[in-house]
mmCIF file of C-alpha atoms in Angstrom:
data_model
loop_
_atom_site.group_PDB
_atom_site.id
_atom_site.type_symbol
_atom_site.label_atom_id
_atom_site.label_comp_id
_atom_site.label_asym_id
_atom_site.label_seq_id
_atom_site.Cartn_x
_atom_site.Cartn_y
_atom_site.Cartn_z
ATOM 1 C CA UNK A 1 -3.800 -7.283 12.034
ATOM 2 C CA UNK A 2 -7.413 -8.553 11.958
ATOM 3 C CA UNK A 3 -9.115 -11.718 10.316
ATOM 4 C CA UNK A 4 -12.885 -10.774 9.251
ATOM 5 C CA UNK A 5 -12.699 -7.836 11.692
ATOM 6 C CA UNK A 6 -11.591 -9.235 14.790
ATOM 7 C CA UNK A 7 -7.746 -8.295 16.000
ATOM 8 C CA UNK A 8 -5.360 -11.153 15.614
ATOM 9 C CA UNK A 9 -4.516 -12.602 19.025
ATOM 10 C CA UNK A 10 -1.265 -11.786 20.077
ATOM 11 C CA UNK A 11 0.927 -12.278 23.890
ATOM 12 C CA UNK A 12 0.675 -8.847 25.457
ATOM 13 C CA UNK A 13 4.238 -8.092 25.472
ATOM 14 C CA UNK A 14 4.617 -9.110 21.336
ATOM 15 C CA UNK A 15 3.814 -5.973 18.924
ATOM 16 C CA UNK A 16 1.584 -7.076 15.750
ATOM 17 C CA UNK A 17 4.948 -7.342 13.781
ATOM 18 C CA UNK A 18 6.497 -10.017 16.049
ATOM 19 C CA UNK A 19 3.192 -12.419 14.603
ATOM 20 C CA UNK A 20 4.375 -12.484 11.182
ATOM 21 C CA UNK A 21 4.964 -16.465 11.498
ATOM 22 C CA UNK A 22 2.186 -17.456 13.909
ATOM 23 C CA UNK A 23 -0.721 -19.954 12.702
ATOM 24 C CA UNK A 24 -4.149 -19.054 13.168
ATOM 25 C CA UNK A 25 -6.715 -21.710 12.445
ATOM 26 C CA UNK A 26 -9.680 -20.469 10.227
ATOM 27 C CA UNK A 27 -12.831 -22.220 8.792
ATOM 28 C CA UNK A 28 -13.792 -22.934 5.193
ATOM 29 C CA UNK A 29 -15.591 -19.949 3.425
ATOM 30 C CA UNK A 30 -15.284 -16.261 2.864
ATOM 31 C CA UNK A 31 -12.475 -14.268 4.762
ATOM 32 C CA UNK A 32 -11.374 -11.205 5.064
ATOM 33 C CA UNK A 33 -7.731 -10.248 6.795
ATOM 34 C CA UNK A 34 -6.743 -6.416 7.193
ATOM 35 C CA UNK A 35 -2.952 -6.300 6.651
ATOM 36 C CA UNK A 36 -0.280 -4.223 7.379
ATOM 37 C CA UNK A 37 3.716 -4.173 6.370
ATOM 38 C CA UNK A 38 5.981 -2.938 9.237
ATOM 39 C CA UNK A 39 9.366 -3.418 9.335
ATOM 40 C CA UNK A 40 12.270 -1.269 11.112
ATOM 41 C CA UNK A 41 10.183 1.794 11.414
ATOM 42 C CA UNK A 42 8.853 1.447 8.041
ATOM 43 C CA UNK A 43 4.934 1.019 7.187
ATOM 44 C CA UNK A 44 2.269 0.894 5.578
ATOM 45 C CA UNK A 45 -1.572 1.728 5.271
ATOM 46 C CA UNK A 46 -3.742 -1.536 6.313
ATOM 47 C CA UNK A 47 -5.184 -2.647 3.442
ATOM 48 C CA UNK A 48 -7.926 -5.710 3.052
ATOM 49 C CA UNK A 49 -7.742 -8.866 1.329
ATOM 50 C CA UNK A 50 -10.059 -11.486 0.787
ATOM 51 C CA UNK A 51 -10.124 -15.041 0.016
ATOM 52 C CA UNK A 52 -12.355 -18.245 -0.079
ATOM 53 C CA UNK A 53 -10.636 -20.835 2.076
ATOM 54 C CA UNK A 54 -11.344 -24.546 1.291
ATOM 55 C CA UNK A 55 -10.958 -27.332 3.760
ATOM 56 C CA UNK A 56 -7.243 -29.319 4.425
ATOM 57 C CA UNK A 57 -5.780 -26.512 2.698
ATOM 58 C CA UNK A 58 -3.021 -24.471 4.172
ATOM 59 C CA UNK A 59 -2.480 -20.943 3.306
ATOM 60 C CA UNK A 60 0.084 -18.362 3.323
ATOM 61 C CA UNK A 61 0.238 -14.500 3.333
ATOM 62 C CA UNK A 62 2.857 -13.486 1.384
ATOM 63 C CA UNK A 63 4.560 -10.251 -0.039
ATOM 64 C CA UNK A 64 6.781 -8.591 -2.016
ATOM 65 C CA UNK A 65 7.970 -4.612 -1.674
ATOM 66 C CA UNK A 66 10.757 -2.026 -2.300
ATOM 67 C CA UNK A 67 10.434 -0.320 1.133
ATOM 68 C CA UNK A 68 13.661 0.499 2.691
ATOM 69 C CA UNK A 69 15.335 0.560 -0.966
ATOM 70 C CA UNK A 70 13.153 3.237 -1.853
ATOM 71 C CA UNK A 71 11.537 5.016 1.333
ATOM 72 C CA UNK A 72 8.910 8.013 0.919
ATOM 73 C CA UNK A 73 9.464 7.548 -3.175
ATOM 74 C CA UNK A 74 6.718 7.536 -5.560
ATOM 75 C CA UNK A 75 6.743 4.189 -6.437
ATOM 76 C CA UNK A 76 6.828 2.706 -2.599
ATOM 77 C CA UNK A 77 4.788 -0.321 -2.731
ATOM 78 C CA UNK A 78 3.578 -3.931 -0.663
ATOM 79 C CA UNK A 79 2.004 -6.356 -2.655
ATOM 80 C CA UNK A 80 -0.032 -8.721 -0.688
ATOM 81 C CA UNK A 81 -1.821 -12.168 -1.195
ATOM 82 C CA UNK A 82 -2.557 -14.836 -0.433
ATOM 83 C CA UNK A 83 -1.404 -18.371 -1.739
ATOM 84 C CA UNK A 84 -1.961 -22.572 -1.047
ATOM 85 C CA UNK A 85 1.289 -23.435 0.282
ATOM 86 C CA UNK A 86 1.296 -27.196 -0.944
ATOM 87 C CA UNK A 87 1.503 -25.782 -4.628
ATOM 88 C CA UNK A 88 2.644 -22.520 -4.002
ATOM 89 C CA UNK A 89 0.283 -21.124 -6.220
ATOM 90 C CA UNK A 90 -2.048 -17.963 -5.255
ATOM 91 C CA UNK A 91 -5.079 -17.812 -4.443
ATOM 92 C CA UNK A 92 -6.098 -14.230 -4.479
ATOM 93 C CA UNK A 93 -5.135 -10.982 -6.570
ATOM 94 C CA UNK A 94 -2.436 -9.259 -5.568
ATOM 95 C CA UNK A 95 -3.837 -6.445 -3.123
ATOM 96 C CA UNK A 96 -1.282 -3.121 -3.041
ATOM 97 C CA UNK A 97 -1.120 -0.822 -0.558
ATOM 98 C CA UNK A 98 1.451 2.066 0.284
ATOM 99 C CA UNK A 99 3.428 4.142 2.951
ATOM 100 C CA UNK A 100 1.358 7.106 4.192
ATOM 101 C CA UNK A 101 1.761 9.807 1.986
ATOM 102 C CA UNK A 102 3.692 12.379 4.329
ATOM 103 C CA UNK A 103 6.337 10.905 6.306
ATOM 104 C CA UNK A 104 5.811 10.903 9.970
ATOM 105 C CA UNK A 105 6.908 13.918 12.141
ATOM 106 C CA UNK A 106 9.046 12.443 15.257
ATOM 107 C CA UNK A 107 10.219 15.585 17.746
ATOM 108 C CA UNK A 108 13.236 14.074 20.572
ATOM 109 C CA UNK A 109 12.894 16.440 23.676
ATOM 110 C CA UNK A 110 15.982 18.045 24.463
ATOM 111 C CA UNK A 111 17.177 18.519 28.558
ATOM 112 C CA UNK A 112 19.275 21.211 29.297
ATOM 113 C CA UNK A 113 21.189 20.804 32.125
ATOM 114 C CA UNK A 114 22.673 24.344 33.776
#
């Protein structure tokens, strides 16, 4: 969603989950991205991690979760971090974050034709 506080740029008509595979260039140093897992009406909270890039290195967000096997259960989970894609080897912690804890209330309006 954000890389050190500014929103990732997306085309106007793409929501934040269509950037999933999109490249954004970065310098070398300190960074911090604010994440967020979305996926078929599922989510979760944004969550921060950070990470100190180093030059000519390409990086990868990745993540594992059991959201959609296990929706609004205790145990609902993203993992998130960050790894050097030429060794596939991370380069941050592994940053969790969850669903919200009460599950969304969505109302449908109902027309009555007489």
């Amino acid at each position: 969603m954000e890389i050190d506080g500014k929103r990732v740029p997306k085309d106007k008509k793409e929501a934040y989950s269509d950037t999933w595979d999109n490249v954004y260039p970065i310098t070398t140093g300190e960074h911090t991205l604010t994440v967020t897992y979305r996926m078929a009406g599922h989510y979760t909270q944004p969550t921060k991690i950070m990470f100190d890039a180093k030059a000519n290195i390409n990086y990868q967000l990745d993540f594992a979760t059991d959201i959609g096997t296990a929706w609004f259960s205790k145990n609902s989970y993203v993992d998130f971090w960050i790894k050097d894609k030429a060794t596939e080897k991370p380069v941050t912690e592994v940053v969790q974050t969850a669903p919200p804890p009460e599950p969304r209330v969505i109302s449908y309006p109902i027309i009555i034709n007489n």
